[in-house]
C-alpha cells in the first residue's frame, strides 16, 4: 500500500505561488496507474481524526504521534485562532470541554457567552487568550463517559500550535513514507468578523513549511465555501469541501444565500465544487444511509457522482463504539463497547470512497490491509 505521498499526487497535490494572490488554477485529475494485464490499484487514505482520538485526548501532539505510529497517512488538526493571531489545534474555539480552563481561577472572568455561527455558546474561547496564556492550560478528554481510559491522560498535554503539528509531520516523514496534514479551518466567517482571519496565517504557515510546491503533503478542509474559494485563488493547495447531512455552509447563510449542503452534493453541485476543490468530505450517512431502525441501507450515488465530477471522496467519522455504528453492526448492548467497525469500513471501501476519517487509525489501517488482501 503506497501511502499519502502517492494518494495526494493522484488527487493533484499542491504548489503555492510566490505572490500573495494568484490566478485560479483549474484542478487536474490524474488517471490511475495501470500495470499491463492488471486492474488499476485504488488506494484508500486513512485520516487520523484529530489524531488517534480514540486512544488519547484529541488535538494533542500525543494523539498525532500515536496516529502516526498506528499507520495513519494524514493527521488532522482543527484550527482556531488565539487573541494574538496564532493558529492552534482545538475542535472548537470554546474550550471548556477540551481543556482544564475551568480549574484556573485566574481565567474565571473570561467565561462569557458569544454567538458563534448563529448559536449562543457559553464558555471560554481561544480568541480571548494569548498563545502564552493558552500554553498554561492542559488538554482533557472530550468524551470521558465514552472513553474513560483516555482520562488518565487529562492534564498532561499542551494545546499545540499548527506550526508544531507541521513540524511533527515533517519530523516523522522518513524514507518513502510521508505524513501529511489536513487542517480544517473552524468558523472562518466568525473569526474574520472579529478581525482574526484564518486564511492568511494558514497560507503563511504553509509557505514557511516549504510546501509551496506541487505534491506537498497538505490538504485544507472547511465546511464553509468562501474561504476555500479564496484559498483556491491564493494557492494550489488541494482543498476538501466538507458537507453535512443537513444544513448549509454558514458563510452562505450569513449573506442570505439559500444553497444547502444537499445542493452541493447533487451532480451539478459537485461539478461546481470541483472548480475549486479536489475532494468532497461528506458525512458518512450521505454515502450509506440508515433505515428507520438505524441499520445500513443501499449506498447512494454520491461517490460515483463525485468521481464523475473529478472529485475524490473522504467520509467522516468512523468510530469504533456501538453508539456510532449502524445498529446491524453493534455488538452487545453497551453503547460504549466496541462493535464491528471492520465491516463498516469494508462497506465504505466497497462503496468506492478514497479516504476515511477515523478516531481509531489502527482499526482503519488494519481493515484497509484486510480489505486489500481480500480483493
Short mmCIF file of C-alpha atoms in Angstrom, two decimals, residues 15-332:
data_model
loop_
_atom_site.label_atom_id
_atom_site.label_comp_id
_atom_site.label_asym_id
_atom_site.label_seq_id
_atom_site.Cartn_x
_atom_site.Cartn_y
_atom_site.Cartn_z
CA UNK A 15 2.30 24.06 -5.32
CA UNK A 16 1.76 27.56 -3.97
CA UNK A 17 2.71 30.68 -5.92
CA UNK A 18 5.22 33.17 -4.55
CA UNK A 19 2.80 36.10 -4.61
CA UNK A 20 0.04 36.78 -2.08
CA UNK A 21 -2.79 36.28 -4.58
CA UNK A 22 -2.53 34.04 -7.62
CA UNK A 23 -4.59 33.31 -10.68
CA UNK A 24 -7.01 30.40 -10.14
CA UNK A 25 -5.66 27.07 -11.25
CA UNK A 26 -8.10 24.54 -12.66
CA UNK A 27 -7.82 21.13 -10.98
CA UNK A 28 -6.10 18.38 -12.90
CA UNK A 29 -7.39 14.88 -12.33
CA UNK A 30 -4.75 12.28 -12.94
CA UNK A 31 -5.66 8.84 -14.24
CA UNK A 32 -4.84 5.82 -12.08
CA UNK A 33 -1.65 3.98 -12.89
CA UNK A 34 -2.42 0.73 -14.69
CA UNK A 35 0.12 -2.04 -14.93
CA UNK A 36 -0.08 -4.16 -18.06
CA UNK A 37 -2.53 -7.02 -17.57
CA UNK A 38 -3.67 -5.83 -14.12
CA UNK A 39 -6.60 -3.82 -12.76
CA UNK A 40 -5.90 -0.28 -11.51
CA UNK A 41 -4.79 -0.11 -7.89
CA UNK A 42 -7.11 2.05 -5.77
CA UNK A 43 -5.71 3.45 -2.58
CA UNK A 44 -7.76 4.42 0.45
CA UNK A 45 -6.24 7.14 2.61
CA UNK A 46 -6.58 6.94 6.40
CA UNK A 47 -7.04 10.35 8.00
CA UNK A 48 -6.42 10.31 11.76
CA UNK A 49 -9.42 12.29 13.00
CA UNK A 50 -8.00 14.80 15.49
CA UNK A 51 -5.12 12.35 15.90
CA UNK A 52 -5.68 8.93 17.44
CA UNK A 53 -8.56 10.46 19.36
CA UNK A 54 -9.97 7.08 20.36
CA UNK A 55 -6.81 6.46 22.38
CA UNK A 56 -5.62 9.91 23.56
CA UNK A 57 -7.24 13.31 24.22
CA UNK A 58 -7.90 14.83 20.81
CA UNK A 59 -5.77 17.51 19.16
CA UNK A 60 -2.66 16.87 21.22
CA UNK A 61 0.79 16.08 19.92
CA UNK A 62 0.50 12.75 21.75
CA UNK A 63 -2.65 11.90 19.77
CA UNK A 64 -0.99 12.83 16.47
CA UNK A 65 2.20 10.91 17.34
CA UNK A 66 0.24 7.77 18.21
CA UNK A 67 -1.77 8.04 14.98
CA UNK A 68 1.45 8.13 13.00
CA UNK A 69 2.77 5.07 14.83
CA UNK A 70 -0.50 3.29 14.06
CA UNK A 71 -0.02 3.84 10.34
CA UNK A 72 -2.24 6.82 9.56
CA UNK A 73 -1.44 8.61 6.32
CA UNK A 74 -2.76 12.00 7.45
CA UNK A 75 -3.13 13.79 10.78
CA UNK A 76 -5.96 16.28 11.16
CA UNK A 77 -5.74 19.45 13.25
CA UNK A 78 -8.84 21.63 13.53
CA UNK A 79 -7.61 25.22 13.55
CA UNK A 80 -8.83 28.19 15.59
CA UNK A 81 -7.10 31.45 16.47
CA UNK A 82 -5.65 32.91 19.64
CA UNK A 83 -6.07 36.56 20.62
CA UNK A 84 -2.66 37.28 19.13
CA UNK A 85 -3.44 35.60 15.81
CA UNK A 86 -1.71 32.23 16.27
CA UNK A 87 -3.38 29.13 14.82
CA UNK A 88 -3.83 26.38 17.41
CA UNK A 89 -5.38 22.92 17.26
CA UNK A 90 -8.75 22.69 19.03
CA UNK A 91 -12.01 21.17 17.84
CA UNK A 92 -13.82 24.38 18.73
CA UNK A 93 -12.82 27.84 19.85
CA UNK A 94 -14.88 27.17 23.00
CA UNK A 95 -12.51 25.09 25.14
CA UNK A 96 -14.28 24.23 28.40
CA UNK A 97 -14.79 20.63 27.25
CA UNK A 98 -11.29 20.02 25.90
CA UNK A 99 -9.05 21.79 28.43
CA UNK A 100 -8.78 22.35 32.18
CA UNK A 101 -9.52 26.08 31.81
CA UNK A 102 -12.40 25.90 34.32
CA UNK A 103 -9.93 24.95 37.05
CA UNK A 104 -7.82 28.07 36.50
CA UNK A 105 -9.15 30.81 38.83
CA UNK A 106 -7.04 33.42 37.06
CA UNK A 107 -9.23 32.96 33.98
CA UNK A 108 -12.63 32.77 35.70
CA UNK A 109 -13.63 36.21 34.44
CA UNK A 110 -13.01 35.15 30.82
CA UNK A 111 -16.11 32.92 30.83
CA UNK A 112 -18.71 34.51 28.59
CA UNK A 113 -21.47 33.89 26.06
CA UNK A 114 -20.98 34.52 22.36
CA UNK A 115 -22.94 33.93 19.18
CA UNK A 116 -20.97 31.51 17.00
CA UNK A 117 -22.47 30.80 13.59
CA UNK A 118 -25.87 31.96 14.84
CA UNK A 119 -25.84 29.87 18.03
CA UNK A 120 -25.39 31.08 21.61
CA UNK A 121 -22.33 29.39 23.14
CA UNK A 122 -21.17 29.84 26.74
CA UNK A 123 -17.66 29.10 27.96
CA UNK A 124 -14.07 30.13 27.40
CA UNK A 125 -12.87 31.00 23.90
CA UNK A 126 -9.41 30.77 22.35
CA UNK A 127 -9.70 34.23 20.83
CA UNK A 128 -9.78 35.70 24.35
CA UNK A 129 -6.39 34.18 25.26
CA UNK A 130 -2.88 34.86 24.03
CA UNK A 131 -0.83 31.86 23.00
CA UNK A 132 1.26 32.21 26.16
CA UNK A 133 -1.90 32.01 28.27
CA UNK A 134 -3.26 29.01 26.35
CA UNK A 135 0.04 27.21 26.87
CA UNK A 136 -0.64 27.26 30.63
CA UNK A 137 -3.73 25.09 30.07
CA UNK A 138 -3.75 21.33 29.59
CA UNK A 139 -5.93 19.10 27.42
CA UNK A 140 -8.62 16.79 28.79
CA UNK A 141 -10.68 14.02 27.21
CA UNK A 142 -13.75 15.46 25.46
CA UNK A 143 -15.84 12.27 25.83
CA UNK A 144 -14.97 10.96 29.30
CA UNK A 145 -18.11 8.83 29.62
CA UNK A 146 -17.46 7.17 26.26
CA UNK A 147 -13.68 6.85 26.54
CA UNK A 148 -12.87 6.73 30.27
CA UNK A 149 -9.48 5.17 29.55
CA UNK A 150 -8.37 8.42 27.95
CA UNK A 151 -8.97 10.39 31.13
CA UNK A 152 -5.72 9.04 32.62
CA UNK A 153 -4.01 11.49 30.25
CA UNK A 154 -6.00 14.51 31.43
CA UNK A 155 -3.74 17.39 32.38
CA UNK A 156 -0.63 16.03 30.68
CA UNK A 157 -0.58 17.66 27.25
CA UNK A 158 -0.43 21.24 25.98
CA UNK A 159 -2.53 22.81 23.26
CA UNK A 160 -0.34 22.55 20.14
CA UNK A 161 0.11 25.26 17.56
CA UNK A 162 -0.35 24.49 13.89
CA UNK A 163 3.38 25.09 13.42
CA UNK A 164 4.12 22.38 15.99
CA UNK A 165 1.84 19.93 14.19
CA UNK A 166 3.55 20.67 10.86
CA UNK A 167 6.96 20.18 12.46
CA UNK A 168 5.84 16.83 13.89
CA UNK A 169 4.65 15.65 10.47
CA UNK A 170 7.90 16.73 8.82
CA UNK A 171 9.98 15.06 11.54
CA UNK A 172 8.04 11.80 11.23
CA UNK A 173 8.22 11.72 7.42
CA UNK A 174 11.12 9.41 6.84
CA UNK A 175 12.30 7.41 3.86
CA UNK A 176 9.47 6.58 1.46
CA UNK A 177 6.72 7.34 3.97
CA UNK A 178 5.26 10.85 4.05
CA UNK A 179 2.94 12.03 6.81
CA UNK A 180 0.51 14.63 5.54
CA UNK A 181 -1.51 17.23 7.42
CA UNK A 182 -5.17 18.06 6.82
CA UNK A 183 -6.02 21.26 8.70
CA UNK A 184 -9.66 22.25 9.00
CA UNK A 185 -10.39 25.94 9.47
CA UNK A 186 -13.17 26.29 12.05
CA UNK A 187 -15.75 29.07 11.88
CA UNK A 188 -13.82 31.16 9.34
CA UNK A 189 -16.67 33.66 8.85
CA UNK A 190 -16.89 34.26 12.59
CA UNK A 191 -13.14 34.67 13.02
CA UNK A 192 -12.93 37.07 10.10
CA UNK A 193 -15.76 39.13 11.64
CA UNK A 194 -13.67 39.72 14.78
CA UNK A 195 -10.51 40.59 12.88
CA UNK A 196 -8.78 37.21 13.17
CA UNK A 197 -8.75 35.90 9.61
CA UNK A 198 -7.69 32.24 9.43
CA UNK A 199 -6.62 32.04 5.78
CA UNK A 200 -3.71 34.47 5.85
CA UNK A 201 -1.81 32.88 8.76
CA UNK A 202 -2.58 29.47 7.28
CA UNK A 203 -1.04 30.41 3.93
CA UNK A 204 1.97 31.94 5.69
CA UNK A 205 2.46 28.73 7.67
CA UNK A 206 2.25 26.60 4.53
CA UNK A 207 4.89 28.71 2.82
CA UNK A 208 7.12 28.78 5.89
CA UNK A 209 6.97 24.99 5.95
CA UNK A 210 8.41 24.89 2.44
CA UNK A 211 5.23 23.44 0.97
CA UNK A 212 4.89 25.98 -1.84
CA UNK A 213 5.16 23.21 -4.41
CA UNK A 214 3.10 20.60 -6.17
CA UNK A 215 2.54 17.38 -4.21
CA UNK A 216 3.28 18.96 -0.84
CA UNK A 217 1.73 16.85 1.94
CA UNK A 218 -1.17 19.07 2.92
CA UNK A 219 -4.87 19.36 2.14
CA UNK A 220 -7.11 22.05 3.66
CA UNK A 221 -10.73 21.45 4.69
CA UNK A 222 -13.71 23.58 5.57
CA UNK A 223 -17.48 23.35 6.00
CA UNK A 224 -17.70 26.84 4.51
CA UNK A 225 -17.21 27.68 0.84
CA UNK A 226 -15.97 31.27 0.55
CA UNK A 227 -12.71 30.67 2.39
CA UNK A 228 -11.95 27.63 0.23
CA UNK A 229 -12.59 29.60 -2.94
CA UNK A 230 -10.25 32.28 -1.63
CA UNK A 231 -7.57 29.69 -0.92
CA UNK A 232 -8.01 28.35 -4.45
CA UNK A 233 -7.13 31.83 -5.72
CA UNK A 234 -4.19 32.28 -3.36
CA UNK A 235 -2.61 28.82 -3.51
CA UNK A 236 -2.60 25.48 -5.27
CA UNK A 237 -3.17 23.61 -2.03
CA UNK A 238 -5.66 20.77 -2.57
CA UNK A 239 -8.92 21.53 -0.79
CA UNK A 240 -11.69 19.46 0.79
CA UNK A 241 -15.22 20.80 0.73
CA UNK A 242 -16.83 19.28 3.81
CA UNK A 243 -20.58 18.74 3.80
CA UNK A 244 -23.20 17.70 6.30
CA UNK A 245 -26.28 15.53 6.15
CA UNK A 246 -28.32 18.66 6.91
CA UNK A 247 -27.97 22.42 7.00
CA UNK A 248 -25.88 24.79 4.91
CA UNK A 249 -22.46 26.47 4.91
CA UNK A 250 -22.58 29.32 7.39
CA UNK A 251 -20.84 31.79 5.08
CA UNK A 252 -23.75 31.36 2.67
CA UNK A 253 -26.37 31.52 5.42
CA UNK A 254 -24.85 34.74 6.75
CA UNK A 255 -25.34 36.52 3.43
CA UNK A 256 -28.79 35.14 2.64
CA UNK A 257 -27.75 32.54 0.07
CA UNK A 258 -30.11 29.56 0.34
CA UNK A 259 -27.65 26.97 -1.06
CA UNK A 260 -27.56 23.92 1.22
CA UNK A 261 -25.17 21.03 1.68
CA UNK A 262 -27.72 18.88 -0.13
CA UNK A 263 -27.38 21.23 -3.10
CA UNK A 264 -23.58 20.90 -3.03
CA UNK A 265 -23.81 17.11 -3.30
CA UNK A 266 -26.06 16.96 -6.37
CA UNK A 267 -24.27 16.18 -9.65
CA UNK A 268 -24.48 19.87 -10.61
CA UNK A 269 -23.30 20.97 -7.16
CA UNK A 270 -20.35 18.60 -7.27
CA UNK A 271 -19.27 19.98 -10.62
CA UNK A 272 -19.36 23.44 -9.05
CA UNK A 273 -17.28 22.26 -6.07
CA UNK A 274 -14.74 20.71 -8.45
CA UNK A 275 -13.93 24.19 -9.78
CA UNK A 276 -12.08 24.98 -6.53
CA UNK A 277 -11.67 21.74 -4.55
CA UNK A 278 -10.09 18.34 -5.19
CA UNK A 279 -12.06 16.42 -2.55
CA UNK A 280 -15.58 16.30 -1.16
CA UNK A 281 -15.88 15.32 2.51
CA UNK A 282 -19.42 14.13 3.26
CA UNK A 283 -20.96 12.84 6.45
CA UNK A 284 -20.76 9.05 6.15
CA UNK A 285 -24.58 8.82 6.17
CA UNK A 286 -24.60 10.71 2.88
CA UNK A 287 -22.79 7.75 1.31
CA UNK A 288 -24.50 4.88 3.14
CA UNK A 289 -27.78 5.96 4.74
CA UNK A 290 -29.52 4.19 7.61
CA UNK A 291 -33.08 2.95 7.78
CA UNK A 292 -35.66 3.70 10.46
CA UNK A 293 -34.05 1.11 12.76
CA UNK A 294 -30.58 2.59 12.28
CA UNK A 295 -29.21 -0.19 10.05
CA UNK A 296 -27.23 0.43 6.89
CA UNK A 297 -29.14 0.55 3.62
CA UNK A 298 -28.03 0.73 -0.01
CA UNK A 299 -25.27 3.25 -0.81
CA UNK A 300 -26.28 6.43 -2.58
CA UNK A 301 -24.82 7.61 -5.88
CA UNK A 302 -22.72 10.31 -4.16
CA UNK A 303 -19.35 8.59 -4.60
CA UNK A 304 -19.95 7.83 -8.26
CA UNK A 305 -21.31 11.33 -8.88
CA UNK A 306 -18.27 12.88 -7.18
CA UNK A 307 -15.86 10.75 -9.18
CA UNK A 308 -17.60 11.75 -12.39
CA UNK A 309 -17.10 15.38 -11.36
CA UNK A 310 -13.40 14.70 -10.83
CA UNK A 311 -13.54 14.80 -7.02
CA UNK A 312 -12.16 12.32 -4.52
CA UNK A 313 -14.31 11.37 -1.53
CA UNK A 314 -13.31 11.17 2.15
CA UNK A 315 -16.07 10.34 4.64
CA UNK A 316 -16.32 11.25 8.32
CA UNK A 317 -16.30 9.91 11.00
CA UNK A 318 -15.56 6.23 11.60
CA UNK A 319 -15.72 5.48 15.32
CA UNK A 320 -15.49 2.06 16.94
CA UNK A 321 -18.06 2.43 19.72
CA UNK A 322 -21.51 0.86 19.29
CA UNK A 323 -23.37 4.16 19.63
CA UNK A 324 -21.65 5.49 16.50
CA UNK A 325 -22.14 2.34 14.41
CA UNK A 326 -25.23 1.27 12.44
CA UNK A 327 -27.47 -0.96 14.54
CA UNK A 328 -26.71 -4.04 12.43
CA UNK A 329 -23.01 -3.80 13.37
CA UNK A 330 -23.32 -3.28 17.13
CA UNK A 331 -22.04 -5.97 19.48
CA UNK A 332 -23.87 -6.28 22.78
#
